Amino acid sequence: MAPQKGRTAFPKVLIERDTDSEQSSSDEEEEDPPSEEENEEKTEDFNDSKKKGKSPITISLKKVCKVCKRTDHEAGFKGATYIDCPMKPCFLCKMPGHTTMTCPHRVATEHGVIPAPHINTQNPVEFIFERQLRPRITSIKPAYVIPDQVNCAVIRYHSRRVTCLEFHPTNNHILLSGDKKGQLGVWDFAKVHEKTVYGNIHSCILNNMRFSPANDVTIYGASSDGTISCTDLETGISSSLMNLNPNGWQGPGSWRMLYGMDINSEKGVVLVADNVGFLYLVDSRSNSQTGKAIMIHKKGSKVVGLHCNPLRPDLLLSCGNDHFARLWDMRRLEAGSALASLKHRRVVNSAYFSPFSGTKILTTSQDNRLRIWDSIFRDLDSPSREIVHSHDFNRHLTPFRAEWDPKDPSESLAVIGRYISDNYNGTALHPIDFIDINTGQLVAEVVDPNITTISPVNKLHPRDDVLATGSSRSLFIWRPKKFDVAERLDTRKIIVVGGDTKKRGKRSDDDSGDDRFNFKGKNVKVKNSGKQTTHRKAKR
């Protein structure tokens, strides 16, 4: 005889609904109230299920707000559209009284922004700057050249989301990229199909990269595995300059991660900062740490950004999770010796000196504000201007960072991706914004109907009219539409990297969406680092 299996008692399922009108037809047919015997049987069944450790399962069909967790209304992202919670202020400007869709800052980015005034020089330091440094900067504001056409791309270039980008200092067609897995990619976007990915340099997130000022084939990297790498791009050989976790994983309390990074070209020093507020100096000539770690931000807070002044490298700008950006003099660098502390309401994602004069500061904060300080010689207690912009990101994205256009001598153009999408001919897209930081006006918003993912990582070329974008795991190169049509048809190429090991339908824990790119084409084989990889080239 076949063995008899014990009968399993499943717990009861209770369904909660918003209103009585949502009841099923079978419920409506039962007009008679239950008898006392039926009630007693239900009570006994309930008690038996409790004794056996199987309490009833409750399934709620009520509308629950994702923001305030209350019922009777919905809020949050519904697809690509954001619905405001009536119990909370506007998601964009963080002010009550209106919704995101009717926010005046969404209609006009320059709303409430006071344009940059003409400043009469009163400070002696500013006077010297105006006499000696200002003549190098043109007084005529050139016309903006906006790269607004996708020229080429590599889809699913990285196995995880892109975290940082860097252009080669001498070769105009080489783009370097880092991702959440610690991989370093080298892409020649002039030839499109030529790419190399180094996957054995870091074990987790590559947060920042900088080229060596003395050697254009050497790249330094700061990673969340607590190491600084020095990689030769020609050979692919990498060495570790510093390791904050020599004994490996000892628990979250002792693990150190490196975030902010820059290089002082005059001193030949690599500067890196960690996740607990410390700054480290590494001599690039001896490849060893110099001095002791210096606490430059609140203990226990991440220092996510470092930037040396382009004209006075002794001036160092840092920013972190303690809601401050700080200005330092490296000649007397010690804890508590900041020249100025720029206060923000939330975490500061980035802080950069202006590229030509080095006298302005542009910061990006998670309170959806871009802040501009017009002069580092003046009072830095409050910013000169605040521009409301949507970049309050979630944990599945690389933080948004507004960066200067390195070719703009007027030091007024900045680029940053947008978090909340807008409707473009029936398609929800997340544009890349070019903003005039002097007036707060939106100069241009760059979109492509085939790119539906968010683009938080954007880098403008220092010498060419090119914009590089990292969106999810893909890389895109933008050029101006004024490009010659015949030349654009010859060079516009989209490559889809095949051999993705992830299962279809399985959502990655670090990407907000799939790489939805609609270019179709035929398969071609391209040789990459000694291995045959299948790519897909777009039809022109």
Coordinates of C-alpha atoms in Angstrom, one line a residue:
M1 CA 0.0 0.0 0.0
A2 CA 1.1 3.5 -0.7
P3 CA 2.1 5.5 2.4
Q4 CA -0.6 7.9 3.6
K5 CA 0.5 11.5 4.1
G6 CA -0.8 13.4 7.0
R7 CA -3.4 16.0 6.2
T8 CA -2.0 19.5 6.4
A9 CA -4.2 22.2 7.9
F10 CA -3.6 25.5 6.0
P11 CA -4.2 28.8 7.8
K12 CA -7.2 30.8 6.9
V13 CA -6.9 33.8 4.6
L14 CA -8.6 37.1 5.5
I15 CA -9.0 39.8 2.8
E16 CA -9.2 43.4 3.8
R17 CA -10.8 45.9 1.3
D18 CA -11.2 49.6 1.1
T19 CA -15.0 49.7 0.8
D20 CA -18.0 47.4 1.0
S21 CA -18.6 48.0 -2.7
E22 CA -15.4 46.0 -3.5
Q23 CA -16.8 42.8 -2.0
S24 CA -17.1 39.8 -4.3
S25 CA -20.4 38.6 -5.8
S26 CA -20.4 35.5 -3.6
D27 CA -20.3 37.7 -0.5
E28 CA -23.2 39.8 -1.8
E29 CA -25.4 36.7 -2.3
E30 CA -25.0 35.7 1.4
E31 CA -27.7 37.9 2.8
D32 CA -28.5 35.8 5.9
P33 CA -26.3 36.4 9.0
P34 CA -24.3 33.4 10.2
S35 CA -25.8 31.2 12.9
E36 CA -24.4 30.8 16.4
E37 CA -23.2 27.2 15.5
E38 CA -21.3 28.5 12.5
N39 CA -19.7 31.2 14.7
E40 CA -18.6 28.6 17.2
E41 CA -17.1 26.5 14.5
K42 CA -15.1 29.4 13.2
T43 CA -13.9 30.3 16.7
E44 CA -12.8 26.7 17.3
D45 CA -11.0 26.6 13.9
F46 CA -9.2 29.9 14.7
N47 CA -8.2 28.6 18.2
D48 CA -6.9 25.3 16.6
S49 CA -4.8 27.3 14.1
K50 CA -3.3 29.4 16.9
K51 CA -2.4 26.3 18.9
K52 CA -0.7 24.8 15.9
G53 CA 1.3 28.0 15.3
K54 CA -0.6 28.9 12.1
S55 CA -2.2 32.2 12.5
P56 CA -4.6 33.5 9.8
I57 CA -3.0 35.2 6.8
T58 CA -4.3 38.7 6.1
I59 CA -4.2 40.1 2.6
S60 CA -4.9 43.8 2.4
L61 CA -6.2 45.3 -0.8
K62 CA -6.3 48.8 0.6
K63 CA -4.4 51.6 -1.0
V64 CA -1.2 52.3 1.0
C65 CA 1.0 55.4 0.5
K66 CA 4.6 54.4 -0.2
V67 CA 5.8 57.7 1.4
C68 CA 3.8 58.1 4.7
K69 CA 2.6 54.4 4.9
R70 CA -1.0 55.5 5.5
T71 CA -4.0 54.1 3.8
D72 CA -6.8 55.7 1.6
H73 CA -4.3 57.3 -0.8
E74 CA -1.4 56.4 -3.0
A75 CA 1.9 58.3 -3.5
G76 CA 5.4 57.7 -4.9
F77 CA 6.5 56.5 -8.3
K78 CA 3.8 54.9 -10.4
G79 CA 5.8 53.8 -13.4
A80 CA 7.9 56.8 -14.3
T81 CA 5.4 59.4 -12.9
Y82 CA 5.8 60.7 -9.4
I83 CA 2.6 61.2 -7.4
D84 CA 2.9 63.5 -4.4
C85 CA 1.8 62.5 -0.9
P86 CA -0.8 65.0 0.5
M87 CA 0.8 64.6 3.9
K88 CA 4.2 65.7 2.7
P89 CA 5.6 68.8 1.0
C90 CA 6.5 69.0 -2.7
F91 CA 9.1 66.3 -3.6
L92 CA 11.0 68.7 -5.9
C93 CA 11.5 71.9 -3.9
K94 CA 10.7 70.4 -0.4
M95 CA 8.2 73.2 0.3
P96 CA 4.5 72.7 1.2
G97 CA 1.5 74.2 -0.6
H98 CA 1.8 72.6 -4.0
T99 CA 2.6 69.3 -5.8
T100 CA 5.6 68.4 -7.9
M101 CA 3.6 68.7 -11.2
T102 CA 2.6 72.3 -10.3
C103 CA 5.9 73.3 -8.6
P104 CA 7.1 76.6 -10.1
H105 CA 10.7 75.4 -10.0
R106 CA 9.7 72.6 -12.4
V107 CA 8.1 75.0 -14.8
A108 CA 11.2 77.4 -14.7
T109 CA 14.5 76.4 -13.1
E110 CA 15.3 80.1 -12.7
H111 CA 12.3 80.7 -10.4
G112 CA 13.5 82.5 -7.3
V113 CA 17.1 82.6 -8.4
I114 CA 18.8 86.0 -8.2
P115 CA 21.2 86.4 -11.2
A116 CA 24.9 86.9 -10.5
P117 CA 25.5 90.6 -9.9
H118 CA 28.5 92.6 -11.0
I119 CA 30.8 92.7 -8.0
N120 CA 32.9 95.8 -7.2
T121 CA 36.2 94.6 -5.8
Q122 CA 36.8 95.8 -2.3
N123 CA 38.9 93.0 -0.8
P124 CA 42.7 93.3 -1.4
V125 CA 42.9 89.6 -2.3
E126 CA 40.1 90.0 -4.9
F127 CA 41.9 93.1 -6.2
I128 CA 45.0 91.1 -6.9
F129 CA 43.0 88.3 -8.5
E130 CA 41.2 90.8 -10.8
R131 CA 44.5 92.4 -11.9
Q132 CA 46.6 89.2 -12.3
L133 CA 44.2 86.3 -13.1
R134 CA 41.1 87.8 -14.6
P135 CA 42.8 89.0 -17.9
R136 CA 43.3 85.3 -18.7
I137 CA 39.6 84.8 -18.8
T138 CA 37.6 86.2 -21.8
S139 CA 35.0 88.9 -20.9
I140 CA 32.9 87.9 -23.9
K141 CA 30.5 85.1 -23.2
P142 CA 30.7 82.6 -26.0
A143 CA 27.7 80.8 -27.4
Y144 CA 27.0 77.4 -25.8
V145 CA 27.6 74.3 -27.8
I146 CA 25.4 71.5 -26.6
P147 CA 26.1 67.9 -27.5
D148 CA 22.5 66.7 -28.0
Q149 CA 22.7 63.8 -30.5
V150 CA 23.7 60.2 -29.5
N151 CA 26.7 59.5 -31.8
C152 CA 27.7 56.1 -30.5
A153 CA 27.1 53.8 -27.6
V154 CA 27.9 50.5 -26.0
I155 CA 24.9 48.8 -24.4
R156 CA 25.5 46.6 -21.3
Y157 CA 29.1 47.5 -21.4
H158 CA 29.5 46.9 -17.7
S159 CA 28.1 44.0 -15.6
R160 CA 26.9 46.5 -13.0
R161 CA 25.9 50.2 -13.0
V162 CA 28.5 52.8 -14.0
T163 CA 29.8 54.9 -11.1
C164 CA 32.5 57.2 -12.6
L165 CA 33.8 58.4 -16.0
E166 CA 37.1 60.0 -17.0
F167 CA 38.4 61.2 -20.4
H168 CA 42.0 60.5 -21.4
P169 CA 44.2 63.6 -20.9
T170 CA 45.9 63.5 -24.4
N171 CA 43.9 61.0 -26.5
N172 CA 40.5 62.6 -27.4
H173 CA 38.8 59.3 -28.2
I174 CA 39.5 57.3 -25.0
L175 CA 37.0 57.1 -22.3
L176 CA 37.5 55.3 -19.0
S177 CA 34.7 54.1 -16.9
G178 CA 34.3 52.3 -13.5
D179 CA 31.4 50.3 -12.2
K180 CA 29.9 49.0 -9.0
K181 CA 31.7 45.7 -9.3
G182 CA 35.1 47.4 -9.4
Q183 CA 35.7 46.9 -13.1
L184 CA 37.7 49.5 -15.1
G185 CA 36.7 49.9 -18.7
V186 CA 38.8 51.5 -21.5
W187 CA 36.8 52.4 -24.6
D188 CA 38.0 54.0 -27.9
F189 CA 34.7 55.5 -29.0
A190 CA 36.2 56.7 -32.3
K191 CA 36.5 53.0 -33.3
V192 CA 33.4 52.1 -31.2
H193 CA 34.1 48.3 -31.1
E194 CA 37.5 48.5 -29.4
K195 CA 37.0 48.1 -25.7
T196 CA 38.8 46.6 -22.8
V197 CA 37.5 45.8 -19.3
Y198 CA 39.8 45.1 -16.4
G199 CA 38.0 43.0 -13.8
N200 CA 40.7 42.1 -11.4
I201 CA 41.8 45.5 -10.1
H202 CA 39.1 46.1 -7.3
S203 CA 36.7 43.7 -5.6
C204 CA 33.8 46.3 -5.3
I205 CA 32.7 49.8 -6.2
L206 CA 35.2 51.9 -8.1
N207 CA 34.2 55.4 -6.8
N208 CA 36.7 57.7 -8.3
M209 CA 39.5 57.8 -11.0
R210 CA 42.3 60.3 -11.7
F211 CA 45.1 60.3 -14.3
S212 CA 48.6 60.8 -13.2
P213 CA 49.8 64.3 -14.2
A214 CA 53.3 62.9 -15.0
N215 CA 52.2 59.9 -17.1
D216 CA 49.1 59.8 -19.3
V217 CA 49.0 55.9 -19.3
T218 CA 48.7 55.7 -15.5
I219 CA 45.4 55.9 -13.8
Y220 CA 44.7 56.0 -10.0
G221 CA 41.5 54.5 -8.6
A222 CA 39.8 54.7 -5.2
S223 CA 37.5 51.9 -4.3
S224 CA 35.1 50.7 -1.6
D225 CA 37.4 47.8 -0.9
G226 CA 39.6 50.3 0.9
T227 CA 42.4 50.3 -1.7
I228 CA 44.1 52.8 -4.0
S229 CA 45.1 51.2 -7.3
C230 CA 47.7 52.4 -9.8
T231 CA 47.0 50.8 -13.2
D232 CA 49.1 50.9 -16.4
L233 CA 46.6 51.1 -19.2
E234 CA 49.0 49.7 -21.8
T235 CA 49.8 46.5 -20.0
G236 CA 46.9 46.2 -17.6
I237 CA 49.2 45.7 -14.7
S238 CA 47.9 47.2 -11.4
S239 CA 49.5 47.7 -8.0
S240 CA 48.0 48.7 -4.7
L241 CA 49.4 51.9 -3.1
M242 CA 47.4 51.6 0.1
N243 CA 45.1 49.1 1.7
L244 CA 42.9 50.1 4.6
N245 CA 41.7 46.5 5.1
P246 CA 44.8 44.3 5.1
N247 CA 43.2 41.6 7.1
G248 CA 40.1 41.3 4.9
W249 CA 36.6 41.4 6.2
Q250 CA 36.4 41.7 9.9
G251 CA 32.8 43.0 10.2
P252 CA 31.1 46.2 9.1
G253 CA 32.4 48.2 12.1
S254 CA 36.1 47.9 11.0
W255 CA 35.7 47.9 7.2
R256 CA 37.0 51.1 5.5
M257 CA 35.9 52.4 2.1
L258 CA 37.6 55.1 0.0
Y259 CA 35.3 57.6 -1.8
G260 CA 36.7 61.1 -2.6
M261 CA 39.9 61.4 -4.6
D262 CA 42.1 64.0 -6.3
I263 CA 45.8 64.6 -7.1
N264 CA 47.9 67.6 -6.1
S265 CA 50.1 68.1 -9.2
E266 CA 52.6 70.4 -7.5
K267 CA 53.3 68.1 -4.6
G268 CA 52.9 64.9 -6.5
V269 CA 50.4 63.6 -3.8
V270 CA 47.3 61.5 -4.3
L271 CA 44.6 62.5 -1.9
V272 CA 41.8 60.1 -0.8
A273 CA 39.1 60.2 1.8
D274 CA 37.2 57.4 3.5
N275 CA 33.8 56.6 5.0
V276 CA 34.6 57.7 8.5
G277 CA 35.8 61.3 7.9
F278 CA 39.6 60.8 7.4
L279 CA 41.9 62.2 4.6
Y280 CA 45.0 60.2 3.5
L281 CA 48.0 61.5 1.5
V282 CA 49.9 59.1 -0.7
D283 CA 53.2 60.0 -2.4
S284 CA 52.9 59.1 -6.1
R285 CA 56.7 58.9 -6.5
S286 CA 57.4 56.5 -3.7
N287 CA 53.9 54.8 -3.8
S288 CA 53.6 55.0 -0.1
Q289 CA 51.4 56.9 2.5
T290 CA 52.9 60.1 3.9
G291 CA 52.0 61.3 7.4
K292 CA 49.0 60.2 9.4
A293 CA 45.3 60.3 8.5
I294 CA 43.6 63.6 9.2
M295 CA 40.0 64.0 10.2
I296 CA 38.5 66.6 7.9
H297 CA 34.8 65.8 8.4
K298 CA 32.6 64.7 11.2
K299 CA 33.7 61.3 12.6
G300 CA 31.8 58.5 11.1
S301 CA 30.6 60.4 8.0
K302 CA 31.6 59.7 4.4
V303 CA 33.9 62.1 2.6
V304 CA 32.5 61.6 -1.0
G305 CA 34.4 64.4 -2.8
L306 CA 37.8 66.0 -3.0
H307 CA 38.9 68.7 -5.5
C308 CA 42.2 70.7 -5.7
N309 CA 42.0 74.3 -6.9
P310 CA 43.1 74.4 -10.6
L311 CA 45.2 77.6 -10.1
R312 CA 46.2 77.1 -6.4
P313 CA 46.5 73.4 -5.8
D314 CA 47.2 74.1 -2.1
L315 CA 43.5 74.9 -1.7
L316 CA 41.5 71.8 -1.2
L317 CA 37.7 71.4 -1.3
S318 CA 36.0 68.5 0.4
C319 CA 32.4 67.5 0.9
G320 CA 30.6 64.7 2.8
N321 CA 27.6 63.2 4.5
D322 CA 27.8 65.6 7.4
H323 CA 26.0 68.2 5.3
F324 CA 29.1 70.3 4.8
A325 CA 31.6 71.3 2.1
R326 CA 34.9 72.5 3.5
L327 CA 37.8 74.6 2.2
W328 CA 41.3 73.7 3.4
D329 CA 44.9 75.0 3.1
M330 CA 47.1 72.0 2.5
R331 CA 50.1 73.9 3.9
R332 CA 48.6 73.7 7.3
L333 CA 46.3 70.7 7.1
E334 CA 45.1 69.4 10.4
A335 CA 41.8 68.6 12.1
G336 CA 39.6 71.6 12.7
S337 CA 41.7 74.0 10.6
A338 CA 39.2 74.5 7.7
L339 CA 39.3 77.9 6.1
A340 CA 35.5 77.8 5.6
S341 CA 32.6 75.4 6.1
L342 CA 29.8 75.6 3.6
K343 CA 26.6 74.4 5.3
H344 CA 23.9 72.5 3.5
R345 CA 20.6 71.0 4.6
R346 CA 21.3 67.5 3.5
V347 CA 24.2 65.3 2.2
V348 CA 26.5 67.0 -0.2
N349 CA 27.1 64.7 -3.3
S350 CA 29.9 66.8 -4.9
A351 CA 31.8 70.1 -4.7
Y352 CA 34.0 71.6 -7.5
F353 CA 36.0 74.7 -8.0
S354 CA 35.4 76.5 -11.3
P355 CA 37.7 75.3 -14.0
F356 CA 39.5 78.5 -15.2
S357 CA 39.7 81.0 -12.3
G358 CA 39.1 78.5 -9.4
T359 CA 37.3 81.3 -7.5
K360 CA 33.7 79.9 -7.8
I361 CA 32.3 76.8 -6.1
L362 CA 29.5 74.6 -7.3
T363 CA 27.9 72.0 -5.0
T364 CA 25.2 69.4 -5.4
S365 CA 23.1 68.4 -2.4
Q366 CA 20.4 65.8 -1.9
D367 CA 17.9 68.5 -0.9
N368 CA 17.4 69.1 -4.7
R369 CA 19.6 72.2 -4.7
L370 CA 22.6 73.3 -6.7
R371 CA 24.5 76.0 -4.8
I372 CA 26.9 78.5 -6.2
W373 CA 29.4 80.6 -4.3
D374 CA 30.7 83.3 -6.6
S375 CA 34.0 84.1 -4.8
I376 CA 36.1 82.1 -2.3
F377 CA 37.5 85.4 -1.2
R378 CA 34.2 86.6 0.1
D379 CA 31.8 85.6 2.9
L380 CA 31.0 81.9 2.5
D381 CA 28.4 81.7 5.2
S382 CA 25.6 81.5 2.6
P383 CA 25.6 80.7 -1.1
S384 CA 25.3 83.4 -3.8
R385 CA 22.5 81.4 -5.5
E386 CA 20.4 78.3 -5.0
I387 CA 18.9 76.5 -8.0
V388 CA 16.2 73.9 -7.5
H389 CA 16.8 70.7 -9.6
S390 CA 15.5 67.1 -9.4
H391 CA 18.4 64.9 -8.2
D392 CA 17.2 63.4 -4.9
F393 CA 18.2 59.9 -5.9
N394 CA 17.5 56.5 -4.4
R395 CA 20.0 53.9 -3.2
H396 CA 19.9 52.0 -6.5
L397 CA 21.6 54.9 -8.4
T398 CA 25.0 56.5 -8.5
P399 CA 24.7 59.9 -6.9
F400 CA 24.0 62.9 -9.2
R401 CA 26.9 65.4 -9.5
A402 CA 26.7 68.7 -11.2
E403 CA 29.9 69.4 -13.1
W404 CA 31.3 72.5 -14.8
D405 CA 31.8 72.6 -18.5
P406 CA 35.7 72.6 -18.6
K407 CA 35.7 74.5 -22.0
D408 CA 33.4 77.3 -20.9
P409 CA 35.6 80.4 -20.1
S410 CA 32.7 82.3 -18.7
E411 CA 32.3 79.6 -16.0
S412 CA 28.6 79.6 -16.2
L413 CA 27.5 76.2 -17.8
A414 CA 27.0 73.1 -15.7
V415 CA 25.6 69.6 -16.6
I416 CA 23.7 67.2 -14.4
G417 CA 21.2 64.3 -15.0
R418 CA 17.6 64.6 -13.9
Y419 CA 15.8 62.1 -11.5
I420 CA 12.1 62.8 -12.1
S421 CA 11.1 62.0 -15.7
D422 CA 9.0 64.2 -18.1
N423 CA 6.7 63.3 -20.9
Y424 CA 8.3 63.5 -24.4
N425 CA 5.8 62.7 -27.1
G426 CA 4.1 60.1 -24.9
T427 CA 7.4 58.6 -23.6
A428 CA 8.6 59.1 -20.0
L429 CA 12.3 60.1 -20.3
H430 CA 14.9 61.4 -17.8
P431 CA 16.8 64.2 -19.5
I432 CA 20.3 65.5 -19.0
D433 CA 20.2 69.2 -18.1
F434 CA 22.5 72.0 -19.1
I435 CA 22.0 74.9 -16.7
D436 CA 23.4 78.5 -16.7
I437 CA 24.4 78.8 -13.0
N438 CA 24.6 82.6 -13.3
T439 CA 20.9 83.0 -14.0
G440 CA 19.5 79.6 -13.1
Q441 CA 18.0 79.1 -16.6
L442 CA 17.8 75.8 -18.3
V443 CA 19.9 76.1 -21.4
A444 CA 19.1 72.7 -22.8
E445 CA 17.7 69.3 -21.9
V446 CA 19.2 66.4 -23.8
V447 CA 17.1 63.3 -24.4
D448 CA 17.1 60.3 -26.7
P449 CA 13.7 58.4 -27.2
N450 CA 15.6 55.1 -27.0
I451 CA 17.2 55.8 -23.6
T452 CA 14.5 55.4 -20.9
T453 CA 16.9 54.7 -18.0
I454 CA 18.2 57.5 -15.6
S455 CA 21.6 59.0 -16.5
P456 CA 23.2 60.1 -13.2
V457 CA 26.9 60.0 -14.4
N458 CA 27.8 62.7 -17.0
K459 CA 31.2 64.0 -18.1
L460 CA 31.9 66.8 -20.6
H461 CA 35.1 66.5 -22.7
P462 CA 37.8 68.9 -21.7
R463 CA 38.8 69.7 -25.3
D464 CA 36.0 68.5 -27.7
D465 CA 32.3 69.1 -28.0
V466 CA 31.5 65.7 -26.5
L467 CA 29.4 64.5 -23.6
A468 CA 29.9 61.0 -22.1
T469 CA 27.0 59.5 -20.2
G470 CA 26.8 56.5 -17.9
S471 CA 23.2 55.2 -17.7
S472 CA 22.8 51.9 -15.8
R473 CA 25.4 49.6 -17.4
S474 CA 25.6 51.4 -20.7
L475 CA 27.8 54.2 -22.1
F476 CA 26.7 56.9 -24.6
I477 CA 28.6 59.5 -26.5
W478 CA 26.7 62.7 -27.5
R479 CA 27.8 65.2 -30.1
P480 CA 26.1 68.4 -31.4
K481 CA 23.5 68.1 -34.1
K482 CA 25.4 70.6 -36.2
F483 CA 27.7 67.6 -37.0
D484 CA 27.8 67.0 -40.8
V485 CA 24.9 64.7 -41.7
A486 CA 27.0 62.4 -43.9
E487 CA 29.7 62.1 -41.3
R488 CA 27.1 61.4 -38.6
L489 CA 25.6 58.6 -40.6
D490 CA 29.0 57.0 -41.0
T491 CA 30.0 57.3 -37.4
R492 CA 26.7 56.7 -35.5
K493 CA 27.1 53.2 -34.1
I494 CA 25.4 51.4 -31.3
I495 CA 27.0 48.2 -30.0
V496 CA 25.1 45.7 -27.8
V497 CA 27.5 43.6 -25.8
G498 CA 26.3 40.0 -25.7
G499 CA 26.9 37.1 -23.3
D500 CA 25.0 38.6 -20.4
T501 CA 25.2 36.1 -17.6
K502 CA 22.1 37.4 -15.7
K503 CA 18.8 35.7 -16.2
R504 CA 16.2 37.6 -18.1
G505 CA 13.5 39.0 -15.9
K506 CA 15.7 39.0 -12.8
R507 CA 16.1 42.6 -11.6
S508 CA 19.5 43.7 -10.5
D509 CA 19.8 45.1 -6.9
D510 CA 21.7 48.1 -8.0
D511 CA 19.9 49.2 -11.2
S512 CA 16.7 51.2 -11.2
G513 CA 15.6 49.7 -14.5
D514 CA 16.7 47.5 -17.4
D515 CA 18.8 48.7 -20.2
R516 CA 15.9 49.4 -22.5
F517 CA 17.5 50.5 -25.8
N518 CA 15.5 50.0 -28.9
F519 CA 18.2 49.9 -31.6
K520 CA 18.0 46.7 -33.6
G521 CA 20.5 45.2 -36.0
K522 CA 22.6 42.3 -37.2
N523 CA 25.2 40.3 -35.3
V524 CA 28.9 40.9 -35.8
K525 CA 31.9 39.4 -34.0
V526 CA 34.5 41.6 -32.5
K527 CA 37.8 40.5 -30.9
N528 CA 38.1 41.8 -27.4
S529 CA 41.1 41.1 -25.1
G530 CA 41.8 37.8 -26.9
K531 CA 38.2 36.5 -26.6
Q532 CA 35.5 36.4 -29.2
T533 CA 32.5 38.4 -28.1
T534 CA 29.3 38.8 -30.0
H535 CA 28.1 42.4 -30.6
R536 CA 25.2 43.9 -32.4
K537 CA 25.7 46.9 -34.7
A538 CA 22.8 49.2 -35.3
K539 CA 21.3 49.7 -38.7
R540 CA 22.0 53.1 -40.1

